[in-house]
Short mmCIF file of C-alpha atoms in Angstrom, two decimals:
data_model
loop_
_atom_site.label_atom_id
_atom_site.label_comp_id
_atom_site.label_asym_id
_atom_site.label_seq_id
_atom_site.Cartn_x
_atom_site.Cartn_y
_atom_site.Cartn_z
CA ALA A 384 -1.30 4.76 12.46
CA GLN A 385 -2.01 5.85 8.93
CA SER A 386 -5.41 5.40 7.29
CA VAL A 387 -7.48 6.71 4.43
CA ALA A 388 -11.24 6.84 4.11
CA GLN A 389 -13.14 7.19 0.89
CA PRO A 390 -16.71 7.54 2.13
CA GLU A 391 -18.39 6.91 -1.21
CA ASP A 392 -18.14 3.57 -2.98
CA GLN A 393 -19.70 5.09 -6.09
CA VAL A 394 -20.01 8.55 -7.58
CA ASN A 395 -22.21 9.19 -10.59
CA VAL A 396 -22.07 12.42 -12.56
CA ALA A 397 -23.25 13.67 -15.93
CA GLU A 398 -20.71 14.50 -18.58
CA GLY A 399 -19.78 18.17 -18.47
CA ASN A 400 -20.66 18.55 -14.81
CA PRO A 401 -18.04 19.05 -12.11
CA LEU A 402 -17.01 16.00 -10.14
CA THR A 403 -15.68 15.48 -6.64
CA VAL A 404 -14.31 12.27 -5.17
CA LYS A 405 -13.88 12.53 -1.42
CA CYS A 406 -10.97 11.42 0.71
CA THR A 407 -10.12 11.94 4.36
CA TYR A 408 -6.97 10.76 6.05
CA SER A 409 -5.38 10.11 9.39
CA VAL A 410 -1.63 10.31 9.73
CA SER A 411 1.00 10.85 12.37
CA GLY A 412 3.51 13.32 11.07
CA ASN A 413 3.46 15.14 7.77
CA PRO A 414 0.82 14.02 5.28
CA TYR A 415 1.99 12.79 1.90
CA LEU A 416 -1.15 12.27 -0.13
CA PHE A 417 -1.67 10.68 -3.53
CA TRP A 418 -4.45 10.00 -6.00
CA TYR A 419 -4.35 7.10 -8.43
CA VAL A 420 -6.81 5.99 -11.10
CA GLN A 421 -7.38 2.41 -12.22
CA TYR A 422 -9.13 1.40 -15.42
CA PRO A 423 -10.54 -2.14 -15.73
CA ASN A 424 -7.83 -4.82 -15.77
CA ARG A 425 -5.10 -2.19 -15.64
CA GLY A 426 -2.58 -1.03 -13.09
CA LEU A 427 -2.78 2.17 -11.09
CA GLN A 428 -1.95 5.41 -12.85
CA PHE A 429 -0.59 8.28 -10.81
CA LEU A 430 -2.72 11.43 -11.00
CA LEU A 431 -1.27 13.85 -8.48
CA LYS A 432 0.21 14.25 -5.03
CA TYR A 433 0.43 16.70 -2.17
CA ILE A 434 3.76 17.03 -0.39
CA THR A 435 3.86 20.59 0.83
CA GLY A 436 3.08 24.09 -0.37
CA ASP A 437 -0.07 25.17 -2.21
CA ASN A 438 -3.23 23.50 -1.00
CA LEU A 439 -4.55 23.16 -4.54
CA VAL A 440 -2.61 20.57 -6.48
CA LYS A 441 -2.99 20.16 -10.23
CA GLY A 442 -2.45 16.82 -11.88
CA SER A 443 -2.94 14.80 -15.03
CA TYR A 444 -6.00 14.84 -17.32
CA GLY A 445 -7.39 18.06 -15.84
CA PHE A 446 -7.74 16.70 -12.31
CA GLU A 447 -6.90 18.69 -9.23
CA ALA A 448 -7.12 18.07 -5.51
CA GLU A 449 -7.55 20.34 -2.55
CA PHE A 450 -5.64 19.69 0.64
CA ASN A 451 -7.43 20.84 3.77
CA LYS A 452 -5.39 20.35 6.90
CA SER A 453 -8.10 21.34 9.39
CA GLN A 454 -10.57 18.89 7.86
CA THR A 455 -7.87 16.28 7.10
CA SER A 456 -9.28 15.97 3.61
CA PHE A 457 -7.81 15.65 0.13
CA HIS A 458 -10.75 15.67 -2.28
CA LEU A 459 -10.20 15.04 -5.98
CA LYS A 460 -11.96 17.41 -8.35
CA LYS A 461 -12.46 18.11 -12.01
CA PRO A 462 -14.40 21.07 -13.39
CA SER A 463 -15.97 19.19 -16.31
CA ALA A 464 -16.26 15.40 -16.29
CA LEU A 465 -15.75 13.21 -19.35
CA VAL A 466 -17.21 9.77 -20.03
CA SER A 467 -13.61 8.55 -20.34
CA ASP A 468 -13.01 9.55 -16.69
CA SER A 469 -15.13 6.60 -15.61
CA ALA A 470 -12.80 4.41 -13.55
CA LEU A 471 -11.85 3.38 -10.02
CA TYR A 472 -10.10 6.09 -8.02
CA PHE A 473 -7.83 5.43 -5.06
CA CYS A 474 -6.68 7.94 -2.50
CA ALA A 475 -3.52 7.00 -0.62
CA VAL A 476 -1.42 8.35 2.21
CA ARG A 477 2.23 7.57 2.58
CA GLU A 478 3.70 7.21 6.06
CA GLU A 479 6.96 8.85 7.05
CA GLY A 480 9.86 7.11 5.43
CA ARG A 481 13.39 8.12 4.78
CA GLY A 482 16.63 6.30 4.04
CA SER A 483 16.37 2.74 5.28
CA THR A 484 12.77 3.09 6.45
CA LEU A 485 10.08 2.51 3.88
CA GLY A 486 7.27 5.03 3.64
CA ARG A 487 4.44 2.57 3.06
CA LEU A 488 1.51 3.58 0.93
CA TYR A 489 -1.91 3.09 2.54
CA PHE A 490 -4.82 3.05 0.15
CA GLY A 491 -8.48 3.82 0.62
CA ARG A 492 -11.06 1.29 -0.56
CA GLY A 493 -11.53 3.09 -3.83
CA THR A 494 -14.41 5.03 -5.37
CA GLN A 495 -15.99 3.94 -8.62
CA LEU A 496 -16.67 7.00 -10.74
CA THR A 497 -19.25 6.71 -13.50
CA VAL A 498 -19.74 9.57 -15.91
CA TRP A 499 -22.83 9.16 -18.03
CA PRO A 500 -23.32 10.87 -21.40
CA ASP B 1022 8.90 6.46 -22.53
CA ALA B 1023 10.21 5.27 -19.20
CA MET B 1024 7.87 2.71 -17.78
CA VAL B 1025 7.06 -0.35 -15.70
CA ILE B 1026 6.31 -3.48 -17.70
CA GLN B 1027 4.70 -6.66 -16.46
CA ASN B 1028 4.53 -10.02 -18.20
CA PRO B 1029 2.37 -11.82 -18.82
CA ARG B 1030 -0.73 -9.67 -18.53
CA TYR B 1031 -2.87 -12.74 -17.89
CA GLN B 1032 -1.66 -15.98 -16.32
CA VAL B 1033 -3.64 -19.14 -15.75
CA THR B 1034 -2.21 -21.85 -13.55
CA GLN B 1035 -3.42 -24.95 -11.82
CA PHE B 1036 -3.86 -25.39 -8.11
CA GLY B 1037 -0.43 -26.14 -6.62
CA LYS B 1038 1.54 -25.53 -9.82
CA PRO B 1039 4.35 -22.99 -9.34
CA VAL B 1040 4.10 -19.78 -11.29
CA THR B 1041 6.43 -16.84 -11.89
CA LEU B 1042 5.38 -13.31 -12.73
CA SER B 1043 7.79 -10.83 -14.24
CA CYS B 1044 8.32 -7.09 -13.86
CA SER B 1045 10.83 -4.84 -15.57
CA GLN B 1046 11.43 -1.11 -15.40
CA THR B 1047 13.23 1.47 -17.48
CA LEU B 1048 13.02 4.17 -14.80
CA ASN B 1049 16.27 3.06 -13.14
CA HIS B 1050 14.54 3.24 -9.77
CA ASN B 1051 16.15 1.73 -6.68
CA VAL B 1052 12.96 0.38 -5.12
CA MET B 1053 10.63 -2.24 -6.58
CA TYR B 1054 7.41 -3.41 -4.95
CA TRP B 1055 4.95 -6.25 -5.37
CA TYR B 1056 1.31 -5.73 -4.45
CA GLN B 1057 -1.62 -8.11 -4.46
CA GLN B 1058 -5.01 -6.70 -5.36
CA LYS B 1059 -8.14 -8.79 -5.02
CA SER B 1060 -11.36 -7.86 -6.75
CA SER B 1061 -12.60 -4.37 -5.86
CA GLN B 1062 -10.11 -4.06 -3.02
CA ALA B 1063 -7.16 -1.82 -2.35
CA PRO B 1064 -3.70 -3.11 -3.25
CA LYS B 1065 -1.87 -4.91 -0.45
CA LEU B 1066 1.91 -4.71 -0.21
CA LEU B 1067 3.63 -8.12 -0.25
CA PHE B 1068 7.30 -7.05 -0.20
CA HIS B 1069 9.77 -4.62 -1.63
CA TYR B 1070 13.38 -4.49 -2.72
CA TYR B 1071 15.63 -1.57 -2.02
CA ASP B 1072 18.40 -2.28 -4.49
CA LYS B 1073 19.20 -5.91 -3.61
CA ASP B 1074 17.91 -5.67 -0.06
CA PHE B 1075 14.72 -7.76 0.24
CA ASN B 1076 12.02 -6.70 2.69
CA ASN B 1077 9.07 -8.95 3.43
CA GLU B 1078 5.83 -7.67 4.94
CA ALA B 1079 5.02 -9.46 8.19
CA ASP B 1080 1.76 -10.93 6.92
CA THR B 1081 2.98 -12.09 3.50
CA PRO B 1082 2.56 -15.88 3.25
CA ASP B 1083 5.65 -18.03 2.82
CA ASN B 1084 4.16 -19.25 -0.42
CA PHE B 1085 5.26 -15.96 -2.01
CA GLN B 1086 8.90 -15.37 -2.88
CA SER B 1087 10.69 -12.77 -4.93
CA ARG B 1088 13.93 -12.33 -6.83
CA ARG B 1089 15.66 -9.26 -8.15
CA PRO B 1090 18.62 -10.30 -10.30
CA ASN B 1091 19.43 -6.74 -11.37
CA THR B 1092 18.10 -3.19 -11.12
CA SER B 1093 15.70 -3.59 -14.02
CA PHE B 1094 14.00 -6.89 -13.27
CA CYS B 1095 12.01 -8.33 -10.41
CA PHE B 1096 10.13 -11.63 -10.24
CA LEU B 1097 7.30 -12.87 -8.07
CA ASP B 1098 7.28 -16.62 -7.47
CA ILE B 1099 4.22 -18.34 -6.08
CA ARG B 1100 5.39 -21.78 -5.03
CA SER B 1101 2.05 -23.55 -4.61
CA PRO B 1102 -0.83 -21.35 -5.72
CA GLY B 1103 -4.13 -21.82 -3.99
CA LEU B 1104 -7.55 -20.63 -5.09
CA GLY B 1105 -7.20 -17.72 -2.68
CA ASP B 1106 -4.15 -16.46 -4.56
CA ALA B 1107 -6.20 -15.55 -7.61
CA ALA B 1108 -5.78 -11.79 -7.90
CA MET B 1109 -4.21 -8.96 -9.82
CA TYR B 1110 -0.51 -8.64 -9.04
CA LEU B 1111 0.93 -5.18 -9.39
CA CYS B 1112 4.56 -4.23 -9.63
CA ALA B 1113 5.60 -0.70 -8.72
CA THR B 1114 8.80 1.28 -8.52
CA SER B 1115 10.05 4.41 -6.82
CA ARG B 1116 13.36 6.20 -6.83
CA THR B 1117 13.79 5.97 -3.06
CA ARG B 1118 11.83 4.77 -0.03
CA ASP B 1119 11.26 8.37 1.04
CA SER B 1120 7.70 9.49 1.58
CA PRO B 1121 7.47 12.21 -1.09
CA ASP B 1122 8.53 9.85 -3.86
CA THR B 1123 5.80 8.63 -6.16
CA GLN B 1124 5.30 4.93 -6.74
CA TYR B 1125 4.75 4.12 -10.40
CA PHE B 1126 2.75 1.03 -11.20
CA GLY B 1127 2.85 -1.43 -14.04
CA PRO B 1128 -0.29 -2.64 -15.83
CA GLY B 1129 -0.58 -5.71 -13.62
CA THR B 1130 -0.81 -9.47 -14.15
CA ARG B 1131 -4.20 -11.07 -13.61
CA LEU B 1132 -3.63 -14.54 -12.10
CA THR B 1133 -6.30 -17.22 -12.38
CA VAL B 1134 -5.95 -20.45 -10.39
CA LEU B 1135 -7.95 -23.44 -11.61
#
């Protein structure tokens, strides 16, 4: 079974400081990992994904994520946080799917990031 | 820009009064999804279309139906909305059902049931 854990409901960081939003996963088969961001009353915006290859994945708006197979983690990071980064962040794992079989997306509970000035 | 569009952004309906939510996409993707997201929770998949092939999730209530008249459009019909159906409804698309493919989401429709 596939599952995602985001151990922190809230992360608070000062503007200009580095930020980390944690995610661990459990998956049978190859991990396909995604990060999405959701602003209030908006849909989910895709930030980045890990499929294979380099463990450090770079995405939109200066975000990056580090895939760690031994720790089954996929933490989201940004070197210098902005107030405008304040939003709800979802980590997701996609199960194996190909052809007629859907690779369902399983989301974590979300982490509310607040960046204060 | 290619995108996923949802209308309306906010919908208010009365208890038991049917409502239809709309989604359109300019990405020309084969797969369209409907998710329900309740306050501060993760999105929950209701069903998906692969082309015209409809696929219901096992725990999706019968009250929820969907139509996909063509590649670009998909509708969510709630036949008799209850108070528990108040939520954000998200439409998403992907090129295929394969795992590496990204799902792209629309802005959502916030449904209020009075």
